[in-house]
CSV table of C-alpha atoms in Angstrom, one decimal:
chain,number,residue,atom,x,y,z
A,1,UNK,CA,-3.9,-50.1,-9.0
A,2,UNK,CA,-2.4,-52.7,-10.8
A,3,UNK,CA,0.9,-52.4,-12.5
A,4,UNK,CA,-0.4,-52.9,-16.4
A,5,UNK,CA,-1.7,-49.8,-16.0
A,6,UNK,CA,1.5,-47.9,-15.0
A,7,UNK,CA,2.1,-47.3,-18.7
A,8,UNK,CA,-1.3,-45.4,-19.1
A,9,UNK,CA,-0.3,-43.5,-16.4
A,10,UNK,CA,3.1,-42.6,-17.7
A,11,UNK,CA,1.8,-41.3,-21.2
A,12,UNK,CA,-0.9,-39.3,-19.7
A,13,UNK,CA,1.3,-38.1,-17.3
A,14,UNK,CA,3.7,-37.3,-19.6
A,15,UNK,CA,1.4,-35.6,-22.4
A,16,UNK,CA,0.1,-33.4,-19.4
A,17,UNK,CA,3.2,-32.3,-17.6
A,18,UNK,CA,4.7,-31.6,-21.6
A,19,UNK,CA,1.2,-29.2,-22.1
A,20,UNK,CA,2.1,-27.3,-18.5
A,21,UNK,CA,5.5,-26.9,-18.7
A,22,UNK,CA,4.7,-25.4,-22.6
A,23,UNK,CA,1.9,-23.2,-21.2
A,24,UNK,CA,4.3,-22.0,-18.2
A,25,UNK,CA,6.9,-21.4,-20.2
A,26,UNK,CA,4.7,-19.8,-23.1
A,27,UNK,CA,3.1,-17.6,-20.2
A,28,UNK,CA,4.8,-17.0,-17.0
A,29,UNK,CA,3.5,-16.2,-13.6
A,30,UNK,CA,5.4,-13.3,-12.5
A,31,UNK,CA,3.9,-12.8,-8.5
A,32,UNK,CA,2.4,-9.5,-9.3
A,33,UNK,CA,-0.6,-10.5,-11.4
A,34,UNK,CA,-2.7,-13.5,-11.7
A,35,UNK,CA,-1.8,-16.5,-12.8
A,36,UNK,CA,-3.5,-17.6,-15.7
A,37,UNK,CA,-2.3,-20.9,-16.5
A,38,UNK,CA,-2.4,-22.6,-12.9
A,39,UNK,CA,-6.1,-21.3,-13.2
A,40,UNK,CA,-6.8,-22.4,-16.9
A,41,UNK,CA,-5.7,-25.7,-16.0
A,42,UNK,CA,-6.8,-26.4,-13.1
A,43,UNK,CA,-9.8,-25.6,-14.3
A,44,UNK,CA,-9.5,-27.7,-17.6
A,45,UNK,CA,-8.2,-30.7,-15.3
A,46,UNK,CA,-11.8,-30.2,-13.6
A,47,UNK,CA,-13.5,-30.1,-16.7
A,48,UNK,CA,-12.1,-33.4,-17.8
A,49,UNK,CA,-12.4,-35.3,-14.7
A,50,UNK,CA,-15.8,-34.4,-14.0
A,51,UNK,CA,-16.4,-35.6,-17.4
A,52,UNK,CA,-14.5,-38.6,-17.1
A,53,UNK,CA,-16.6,-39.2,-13.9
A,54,UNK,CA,-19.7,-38.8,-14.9
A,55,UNK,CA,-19.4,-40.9,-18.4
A,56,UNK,CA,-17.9,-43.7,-16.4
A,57,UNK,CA,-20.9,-43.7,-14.2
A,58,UNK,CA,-22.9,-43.9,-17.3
A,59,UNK,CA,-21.2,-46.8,-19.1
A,60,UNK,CA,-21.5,-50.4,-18.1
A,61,UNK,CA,-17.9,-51.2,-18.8
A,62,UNK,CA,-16.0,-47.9,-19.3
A,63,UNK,CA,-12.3,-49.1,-21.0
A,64,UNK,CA,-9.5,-50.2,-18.3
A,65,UNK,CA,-6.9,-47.7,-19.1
A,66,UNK,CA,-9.3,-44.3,-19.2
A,67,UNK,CA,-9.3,-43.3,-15.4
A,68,UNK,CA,-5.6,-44.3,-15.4
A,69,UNK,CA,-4.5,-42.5,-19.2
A,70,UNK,CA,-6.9,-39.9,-18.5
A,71,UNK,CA,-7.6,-38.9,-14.5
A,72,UNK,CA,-4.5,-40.1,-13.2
A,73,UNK,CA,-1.7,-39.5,-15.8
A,74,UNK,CA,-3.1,-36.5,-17.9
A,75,UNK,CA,-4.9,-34.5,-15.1
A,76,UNK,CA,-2.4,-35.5,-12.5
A,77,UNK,CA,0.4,-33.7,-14.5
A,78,UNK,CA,-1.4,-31.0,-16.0
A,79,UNK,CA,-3.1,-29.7,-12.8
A,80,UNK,CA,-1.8,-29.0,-9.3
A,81,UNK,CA,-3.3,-27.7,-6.4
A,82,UNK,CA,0.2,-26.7,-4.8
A,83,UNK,CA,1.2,-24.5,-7.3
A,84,UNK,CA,-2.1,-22.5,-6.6
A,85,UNK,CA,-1.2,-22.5,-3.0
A,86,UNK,CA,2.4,-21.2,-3.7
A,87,UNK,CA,1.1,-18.5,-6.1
A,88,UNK,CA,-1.2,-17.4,-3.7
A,89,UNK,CA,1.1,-16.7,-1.1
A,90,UNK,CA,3.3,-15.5,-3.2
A,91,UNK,CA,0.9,-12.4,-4.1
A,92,UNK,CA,0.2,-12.1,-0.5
A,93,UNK,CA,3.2,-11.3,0.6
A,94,UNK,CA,5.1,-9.7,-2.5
A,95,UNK,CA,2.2,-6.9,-1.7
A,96,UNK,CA,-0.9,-7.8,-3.6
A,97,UNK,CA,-3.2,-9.4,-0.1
A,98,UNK,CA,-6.5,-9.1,-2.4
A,99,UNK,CA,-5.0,-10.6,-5.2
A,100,UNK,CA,-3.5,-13.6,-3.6
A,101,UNK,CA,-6.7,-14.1,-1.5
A,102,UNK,CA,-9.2,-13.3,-4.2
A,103,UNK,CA,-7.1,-15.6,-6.4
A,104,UNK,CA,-6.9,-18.3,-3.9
A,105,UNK,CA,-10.9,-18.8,-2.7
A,106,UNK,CA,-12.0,-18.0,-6.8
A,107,UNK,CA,-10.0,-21.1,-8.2
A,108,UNK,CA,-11.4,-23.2,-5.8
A,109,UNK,CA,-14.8,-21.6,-6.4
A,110,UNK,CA,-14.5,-22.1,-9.9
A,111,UNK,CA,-13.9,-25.4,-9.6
A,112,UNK,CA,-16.3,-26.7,-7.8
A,113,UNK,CA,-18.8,-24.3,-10.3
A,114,UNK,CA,-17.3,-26.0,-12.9
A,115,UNK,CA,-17.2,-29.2,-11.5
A,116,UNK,CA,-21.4,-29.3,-11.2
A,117,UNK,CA,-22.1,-27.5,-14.8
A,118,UNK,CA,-19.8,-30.4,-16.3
A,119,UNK,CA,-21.6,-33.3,-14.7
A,120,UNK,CA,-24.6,-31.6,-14.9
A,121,UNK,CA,-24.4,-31.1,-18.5
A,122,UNK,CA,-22.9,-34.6,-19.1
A,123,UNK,CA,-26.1,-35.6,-17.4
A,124,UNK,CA,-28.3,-34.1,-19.4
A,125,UNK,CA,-26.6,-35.4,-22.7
A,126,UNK,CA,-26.9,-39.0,-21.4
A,127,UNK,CA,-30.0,-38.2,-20.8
């Protein structure tokens, strides 16, 4: 990655770490149910990046500072894998086993669904 793109990267970054930390705040996880944001954006961050993927594919040239704006800065900041780990365990062992688990395997199940209805539908619209 070259350095002209750092400043992509710092504005997405930036505009997505602003969005989380206003949706945490907005919404709080509070261990004993689940956690809504972590999976809404997780799954929004998949959503866009399979998006982003796919239309790249697609175009002969997409524009430079897209992946980096977009997939690194903006998805990098608004989503996180860790904090779906934490909040997971979290549930687990403040007394909610199913919860944690359940929440745990469905995030990454949802994902990867929508993951393939986003490129699949992308597909179909380049089509």
């Amino acid at each position: 990655m070259h350095n002209r793109f750092l400043p992509a990267i710092f504005l997405g970054g930036l505009a997505g770490g602003l969005a989380r930390a206003a949706l945490e705040q907005a919404w709080p996880a509070d261990g004993h149910s689940w956690p809504w944001v972590t999976f809404a954006v997780n799954l929004a961050g998949t959503a866009i990046l399979a998006s982003l993927f796919r239309l790249a594919q697609r175009r002969p040239a997409p524009p430079a500072y897209l992946g980096p704006l977009v997939g690194i800065g903006l998805c990098g900041a608004l989503t996180t894998f860790s904090t779906l780990q934490l909040e997971s365990v979290v549930l687990v062992h403040g007394g909610h086993p199913v919860l944690g688990v359940t929440y745990g395997l469905g995030c990454i199940a949802a994902g990867l669904l929508i993951a393939g209805a986003v490129s699949a539908l992308v597909n179909r619209r380049a089509s």
